[in-house]
Short mmCIF file of C-alpha atoms and ligand atoms in Angstrom, two decimals:
data_model
loop_
_atom_site.label_atom_id
_atom_site.label_comp_id
_atom_site.label_asym_id
_atom_site.label_seq_id
_atom_site.Cartn_x
_atom_site.Cartn_y
_atom_site.Cartn_z
CA MET A 362 72.13 130.16 115.44
CA LEU A 363 72.15 128.18 118.67
CA VAL A 364 72.82 124.44 118.45
CA LEU A 365 72.61 121.90 121.27
CA GLY A 366 75.05 118.99 120.90
CA ILE A 367 74.50 115.67 122.66
CA ASP A 368 76.92 112.74 122.88
CA THR A 369 76.22 109.51 124.76
CA SER A 370 78.25 107.20 122.53
CA CYS A 371 80.20 105.52 125.33
CA ASP A 372 80.50 106.27 129.06
CA ASP A 373 80.38 110.09 129.11
CA THR A 374 77.06 111.93 129.10
CA SER A 375 77.94 115.17 127.30
CA LEU A 376 75.86 118.17 126.25
CA ALA A 377 76.92 121.56 124.92
CA LEU A 378 75.40 124.77 123.58
CA LEU A 379 77.20 126.38 120.67
CA GLN A 380 76.36 129.81 119.28
CA ASP A 381 77.00 130.44 115.57
CA GLY A 382 79.45 127.54 115.32
CA LYS A 383 82.09 129.26 117.46
CA THR A 384 80.97 130.53 120.84
CA LEU A 385 80.60 127.79 123.39
CA LEU A 386 77.97 128.88 125.94
CA SER A 387 78.21 125.69 127.96
CA ASN A 388 79.91 122.31 127.77
CA VAL A 389 78.85 119.74 130.37
CA VAL A 390 80.57 116.33 130.54
CA SER A 391 79.60 113.79 133.17
CA SER A 392 82.10 110.96 133.33
CA GLN A 393 81.16 107.48 134.50
CA VAL A 394 84.79 106.47 135.05
CA ASP A 395 84.27 105.79 138.77
CA LEU A 396 81.42 103.37 138.01
CA HIS A 397 83.37 101.31 135.47
CA ARG A 398 86.78 101.39 137.20
CA VAL A 399 86.08 98.30 139.28
CA PHE A 400 85.47 96.31 136.05
CA GLY A 401 88.60 97.70 134.32
CA GLY A 402 86.50 98.72 131.30
CA VAL A 403 83.13 100.12 130.24
CA VAL A 404 80.18 97.83 131.01
CA PRO A 405 77.64 98.69 128.27
CA GLU A 406 74.53 97.85 130.31
CA ILE A 407 75.65 100.07 133.21
CA ALA A 408 76.64 102.88 130.85
CA SER A 409 73.26 103.07 129.12
CA ARG A 410 71.30 102.89 132.39
CA LYS A 411 73.40 105.74 133.79
CA HIS A 412 72.82 107.89 130.67
CA VAL A 413 69.06 107.43 131.18
CA GLU A 414 69.36 108.60 134.80
CA LEU A 415 71.58 111.59 134.06
CA ILE A 416 70.58 113.04 130.73
CA ASP A 417 67.60 115.20 131.67
CA GLY A 418 69.33 116.78 134.70
CA LEU A 419 72.45 117.47 132.63
CA TYR A 420 70.32 119.03 129.87
CA ARG A 421 68.83 121.47 132.44
CA GLU A 422 72.35 122.18 133.76
CA THR A 423 73.59 122.88 130.23
CA LEU A 424 70.78 125.41 129.64
CA LYS A 425 71.41 127.03 133.03
CA GLU A 426 75.13 127.32 132.43
CA GLY A 427 74.47 128.77 128.98
CA GLY A 428 72.03 131.25 130.53
CA ILE A 429 69.36 130.66 127.88
CA PRO A 430 65.81 129.28 127.86
CA GLU A 431 65.23 126.09 125.89
CA SER A 432 63.02 127.99 123.45
CA SER A 433 66.21 129.69 122.14
CA VAL A 434 67.67 126.42 120.87
CA ASP A 435 67.49 126.37 117.05
CA GLY A 436 68.66 122.83 116.34
CA ILE A 437 69.58 119.62 118.12
CA GLY A 438 72.70 117.73 117.09
CA VAL A 439 73.20 114.23 118.41
CA THR A 440 75.54 111.28 117.94
CA ALA A 441 73.74 108.58 115.93
CA GLY A 442 76.80 106.27 116.01
CA PRO A 443 79.21 104.65 116.09
CA GLY A 444 79.27 103.65 119.75
CA LEU A 445 77.79 101.30 122.31
CA ILE A 446 74.33 100.89 120.87
CA GLY A 447 72.42 101.09 124.18
CA SER A 448 74.26 104.29 125.06
CA VAL A 449 73.83 105.83 121.59
CA LEU A 450 70.08 105.19 121.69
CA VAL A 451 69.63 107.03 125.00
CA GLY A 452 71.04 110.28 123.56
CA LEU A 453 69.31 109.79 120.23
CA CYS A 454 65.86 109.19 121.77
CA PHE A 455 66.31 112.14 124.13
CA ALA A 456 67.27 114.35 121.18
CA LYS A 457 64.25 113.16 119.16
CA GLY A 458 61.96 113.93 122.10
CA LEU A 459 63.40 117.43 122.37
CA ALA A 460 63.18 118.02 118.63
CA LEU A 461 59.51 117.01 118.71
CA SER A 462 58.56 118.99 121.79
CA LEU A 463 60.47 122.15 120.81
CA GLY A 464 59.52 121.84 117.13
CA LYS A 465 63.20 122.21 116.15
CA PRO A 466 65.24 120.16 113.65
CA LEU A 467 67.33 117.14 114.55
CA ILE A 468 70.80 116.75 113.07
CA ALA A 469 72.29 113.23 113.37
CA VAL A 470 76.09 113.28 113.64
CA ASN A 471 78.79 110.64 113.15
CA HIS A 472 80.92 110.51 116.32
CA ILE A 473 84.19 109.86 114.42
CA GLU A 474 83.51 112.76 112.07
CA ALA A 475 82.99 114.97 115.15
CA HIS A 476 86.38 113.90 116.60
CA ALA A 477 88.05 114.65 113.25
CA MET A 478 86.41 118.09 112.97
CA SER A 479 86.50 119.16 116.66
CA ILE A 480 89.42 121.46 115.81
CA PHE A 481 86.90 123.82 114.13
CA LEU A 482 85.54 124.68 117.59
CA GLU A 483 88.73 126.61 118.19
CA ARG A 484 90.12 127.59 114.79
CA GLU A 485 89.66 127.33 111.06
CA VAL A 486 91.83 124.84 109.13
CA GLU A 487 92.58 125.05 105.44
CA PHE A 488 91.33 122.10 103.37
CA PRO A 489 92.52 119.56 102.42
CA PHE A 490 94.12 118.03 105.48
CA ILE A 491 94.93 114.58 106.82
CA ALA A 492 93.08 113.68 110.02
CA LEU A 493 93.98 110.97 112.47
CA VAL A 494 91.30 109.98 114.98
CA VAL A 495 92.75 107.98 117.87
CA SER A 496 90.31 107.04 120.60
CA GLY A 497 89.22 104.09 122.71
CA GLY A 498 86.95 102.75 119.98
CA HIS A 499 88.65 103.91 116.78
CA THR A 500 91.93 104.50 115.03
CA ILE A 501 91.25 105.89 111.58
CA MET A 502 93.09 108.07 109.09
CA LEU A 503 91.13 110.32 106.76
CA LEU A 504 91.80 112.66 103.88
CA ILE A 505 89.42 115.56 104.45
CA GLN A 506 88.45 117.94 101.67
CA GLY A 507 85.63 119.73 103.46
CA PHE A 508 82.75 119.01 105.84
CA GLY A 509 81.12 115.84 104.53
CA ARG A 510 83.97 115.18 102.07
CA TYR A 511 86.00 112.38 103.62
CA ARG A 512 88.14 109.58 102.23
CA VAL A 513 89.22 106.81 104.58
CA LEU A 514 92.93 106.16 104.01
CA GLY A 515 93.39 103.52 106.68
CA SER A 516 92.26 102.22 110.03
CA THR A 517 93.21 99.70 112.68
CA ARG A 518 92.87 96.05 111.80
CA ASP A 519 92.38 95.02 115.44
CA ASP A 520 92.54 97.10 118.63
CA ALA A 521 92.10 100.85 118.63
CA ALA A 522 95.13 102.72 120.02
CA GLY A 523 93.31 103.78 123.21
CA GLU A 524 91.95 100.26 123.63
CA ALA A 525 95.52 98.89 123.68
CA PHE A 526 96.44 101.39 126.42
CA ASP A 527 93.33 100.44 128.41
CA LYS A 528 93.91 96.67 128.03
CA ILE A 529 97.55 96.92 129.13
CA ALA A 530 96.63 98.98 132.19
CA LYS A 531 93.96 96.42 133.03
CA TYR A 532 96.40 93.52 132.61
CA LEU A 533 98.90 95.20 134.94
CA GLY A 534 96.20 96.44 137.34
CA ILE A 535 97.67 99.95 137.30
CA GLY A 536 94.47 101.96 136.90
CA TYR A 537 91.61 102.91 134.64
CA PRO A 538 91.28 104.32 132.06
CA GLY A 539 94.73 103.28 130.91
CA GLY A 540 95.67 106.15 128.59
CA LYS A 541 96.26 108.83 131.19
CA VAL A 542 97.78 106.35 133.69
CA ILE A 543 100.31 105.17 131.08
CA GLU A 544 101.07 108.74 130.00
CA ASP A 545 101.84 109.75 133.59
CA LEU A 546 104.02 106.68 134.24
CA SER A 547 105.82 107.11 130.91
CA ALA A 548 106.73 110.69 131.79
CA LYS A 549 109.02 109.23 134.47
CA GLY A 550 110.50 106.51 132.24
CA GLN A 551 112.89 105.99 129.32
CA GLY A 552 111.20 105.35 125.97
CA ASP A 553 114.23 103.45 124.64
CA TYR A 554 114.43 100.98 127.55
CA VAL A 555 112.86 98.18 125.46
CA THR A 556 112.57 98.24 121.67
CA PHE A 557 109.06 96.95 121.08
CA PRO A 558 107.98 96.15 117.50
CA ARG A 559 106.40 98.84 115.31
CA PRO A 560 103.58 96.78 113.74
CA MET A 561 102.84 97.52 110.08
CA ALA A 562 105.13 100.56 110.15
CA ASP A 563 106.92 99.60 106.93
CA GLU A 564 103.88 98.43 104.98
CA LYS A 565 102.77 100.60 102.09
CA ASN A 566 99.17 100.93 103.32
CA TYR A 567 97.92 103.37 105.98
CA ASP A 568 96.42 100.73 108.29
CA PHE A 569 97.44 100.09 111.87
CA SER A 570 97.60 97.14 114.27
CA PHE A 571 98.01 97.39 118.03
CA SER A 572 97.09 93.95 119.26
CA GLY A 573 100.54 92.45 118.45
CA LEU A 574 102.30 95.31 120.21
CA LYS A 575 100.14 94.75 123.27
CA THR A 576 100.98 91.00 123.19
CA SER A 577 104.72 91.59 122.83
CA MET A 578 104.64 93.91 125.84
CA ILE A 579 102.77 91.30 127.88
CA ASN A 580 105.23 88.61 126.73
CA TYR A 581 108.13 90.84 127.78
CA ILE A 582 106.62 91.22 131.24
CA LYS A 583 105.99 87.46 131.50
CA LYS A 584 109.63 86.79 130.60
CA TYR A 585 111.46 89.50 132.53
CA GLY A 586 108.91 90.51 135.16
CA VAL A 587 108.00 93.99 136.15
CA THR A 588 109.20 95.89 139.20
CA GLU A 589 108.26 99.25 140.60
CA ASP A 590 111.57 100.52 139.23
CA ASN A 591 111.20 99.43 135.61
CA LEU A 592 107.40 99.83 135.21
CA SER A 593 107.68 103.42 133.99
CA ASN A 594 110.46 102.43 131.55
CA ILE A 595 108.37 99.62 130.09
CA MET A 596 105.32 101.86 129.80
CA ALA A 597 107.35 104.62 128.16
CA SER A 598 108.78 102.08 125.68
CA PHE A 599 105.30 100.79 124.81
CA GLN A 600 103.95 104.33 124.41
CA GLU A 601 106.91 105.28 122.23
CA ALA A 602 106.34 102.27 119.94
CA ALA A 603 102.60 102.97 119.58
CA PHE A 604 103.16 106.67 118.86
CA ASP A 605 106.06 106.01 116.50
CA VAL A 606 103.75 103.97 114.24
CA LEU A 607 100.90 106.48 114.44
CA VAL A 608 103.16 109.41 113.63
CA SER A 609 105.27 107.71 110.91
CA LYS A 610 102.29 106.38 108.98
CA THR A 611 100.28 109.60 109.22
CA THR A 612 103.18 111.83 108.20
CA ARG A 613 103.92 109.44 105.33
CA ALA A 614 100.31 109.71 104.16
CA ALA A 615 100.55 113.50 104.27
CA LEU A 616 103.77 113.42 102.21
CA ASP A 617 102.37 110.87 99.73
CA HIS A 618 99.32 113.09 99.15
CA GLY A 619 101.28 116.35 99.13
CA ILE A 620 99.21 117.70 102.03
CA PRO A 621 101.20 119.66 104.62
CA ARG A 622 98.60 119.65 107.43
CA ILE A 623 97.70 116.92 109.93
CA VAL A 624 94.86 117.23 112.44
CA VAL A 625 94.83 114.77 115.34
CA GLY A 626 91.69 114.13 117.39
CA GLY A 627 90.11 111.62 119.80
CA GLY A 628 90.94 110.80 123.43
CA VAL A 629 94.50 109.60 122.78
CA ALA A 630 95.25 112.97 121.14
CA SER A 631 95.09 114.54 124.60
CA ASN A 632 98.40 112.74 125.34
CA GLY A 633 101.20 115.30 125.70
CA ARG A 634 103.89 112.96 124.36
CA LEU A 635 101.87 112.15 121.21
CA ARG A 636 101.39 115.87 120.61
CA GLN A 637 105.12 116.45 121.08
CA VAL A 638 106.22 113.63 118.72
CA PHE A 639 103.73 114.74 116.04
CA THR A 640 104.78 118.37 116.33
CA GLU A 641 108.51 117.58 116.12
CA ARG A 642 108.25 115.16 113.19
CA CYS A 643 105.87 117.39 111.25
CA LYS A 644 108.20 120.32 111.71
CA LYS A 645 111.10 118.27 110.32
CA GLY A 646 109.00 117.30 107.30
CA GLY A 647 107.81 120.88 106.67
CA MET A 648 104.29 120.08 107.84
CA GLU A 649 101.97 121.40 110.50
CA ALA A 650 100.42 119.29 113.27
CA LEU A 651 97.19 120.63 114.76
CA PHE A 652 95.32 119.50 117.88
CA SER A 653 92.18 120.49 119.68
CA SER A 654 92.53 121.42 123.34
CA PRO A 655 92.56 118.21 125.43
CA GLU A 656 88.97 118.80 126.66
CA PHE A 657 87.77 118.63 123.03
CA CYS A 658 89.87 115.52 122.26
CA THR A 659 88.02 113.27 124.72
CA ASP A 660 84.27 112.81 124.20
CA ASN A 661 82.25 116.02 124.41
CA GLY A 662 78.96 117.48 123.18
CA ALA A 663 80.65 120.58 121.75
CA MET A 664 82.20 118.67 118.83
CA ILE A 665 78.78 117.22 118.00
CA ALA A 666 77.24 120.71 118.07
CA ARG A 667 80.00 121.99 115.74
CA VAL A 668 79.33 119.39 113.05
CA ALA A 669 75.55 119.74 113.52
CA TYR A 670 75.87 123.53 113.11
CA GLN A 671 77.65 123.00 109.80
CA TYR A 672 75.01 120.70 108.36
CA TYR A 673 72.12 122.76 109.72
CA SER A 674 73.51 125.93 108.15
CA GLU A 675 73.73 124.02 104.84
CA GLY A 676 70.08 122.93 105.24
CA ALA A 677 70.93 119.26 105.87
CA THR A 678 68.80 118.13 108.81
CA SER A 679 67.74 114.57 109.70
CA SER A 680 64.45 112.74 109.81
CA LEU A 681 63.02 111.82 113.22
CA ASN A 682 63.15 108.24 111.94
CA VAL A 683 66.94 108.22 111.89
CA ALA A 684 68.37 105.05 113.45
CA GLY A 685 71.24 104.62 115.90
CA TYR A 686 74.25 102.52 114.88
CA SER A 687 76.99 100.68 116.74
CA ARG A 688 79.04 100.78 113.53
CA MET A 689 78.72 103.61 111.08
CA LYS A 690 80.63 104.49 107.94
CA ILE A 691 81.95 108.00 107.56
CA ARG A 692 80.47 109.74 104.50
O1 KG4 B 571 87.59 109.81 122.45
P1 KG4 B 571 87.38 109.12 123.74
O2 KG4 B 571 87.07 109.97 124.95
O3 KG4 B 571 86.25 108.03 123.65
C1 KG4 B 571 86.07 107.21 122.52
O4 KG4 B 571 85.45 107.66 121.54
O5 KG4 B 571 86.64 106.09 122.58
O6 KG4 B 571 88.71 108.26 124.01
C2 KG4 B 571 88.89 107.48 125.14
C3 KG4 B 571 90.22 106.77 124.99
C4 KG4 B 571 90.50 105.75 126.08
O7 KG4 B 571 90.98 104.57 125.48
C5 KG4 B 571 91.59 106.41 126.91
O8 KG4 B 571 92.47 105.51 127.57
C6 KG4 B 571 92.31 107.22 125.86
O9 KG4 B 571 91.30 107.72 125.02
N1 KG4 B 571 93.03 108.35 126.46
C7 KG4 B 571 94.37 108.49 126.41
C8 KG4 B 571 94.67 109.64 127.17
N2 KG4 B 571 93.49 110.16 127.64
C9 KG4 B 571 92.51 109.36 127.19
N3 KG4 B 571 95.30 107.73 125.81
C10 KG4 B 571 96.59 108.12 125.94
N4 KG4 B 571 96.95 109.20 126.67
C11 KG4 B 571 96.05 109.99 127.29
N5 KG4 B 571 96.41 111.05 127.99
ZN1 ZN B 572 85.01 109.40 121.14
#
């Protein structure tokens, strides 16, 4: 079964062809980072206009790379939300047009669910497991009992983890997007240079908050200043505080629920230091930490195709009337 996956939820136009849920024939991601860099963040209007320009050409490229004619596509998976609504609608309308013209089913996919399940592109994972999705738009912890069987344990009450990285990088004018810039700077710094607060770390719930951490870092810089010499130390200290909270609360949830497996997905999960801290702490607690390859952590069409494949093989396809959503609950 050959499934096309389309994601245009934010600023990447991504399409992929997945055979039988495991063999990736092609995976095309066109990043708009260069367009948005000058603004220090994604400009929704520009993002959706660019998706409109790019999507058909990238679709042809995806077919060419996969070496298959479009008539071989059996189903079309597409992000229906959550995301920037203008961007979501471009991919969704394109997918509906394809479904109509090819006479093939449409499978609407939740973008957060796809981040949580992207690991299945590369390996099987025993259920149940705890999933943490950390991206630019979301920070959410789930208890997953199977495809379509999700319980939200907690989420951020303000900024998403990646959003905090991006906002700090913007404030300091050190580059865009902030996550990778801060990871690279932190690699040269000392994580214990400043002890930033660990917001909500000791609370009994599984929610997060990153806005206060961001503010305390900005206040620190206002008070003590930042030099070329201590920038990497301050970044490393911020990164350490953010990751400490993510890892402590997620490992605690796994222990509380007696589940020895944690899957981490979303753009921030491509961070080498986060992967290291999770792996070390899980090992200490007798648990396993699992990650997708970095290319499947950031936005991609392959993860959408994987979830769509699952639902299609279970006979759950979507109506062509399905709507796009900027916010969308996970089932
Ligand atoms: O999953 P994603 O590609 O898009 C959303 O669904 O949001 O995640 C993008 C986010 C951005 O906030 C970006 O700064 C962050 O992931 N990110 C990272 C790294 N690479 C991307 N954050 C920390 N370290 C990284 N290496
Ligand atoms: Zn994403």
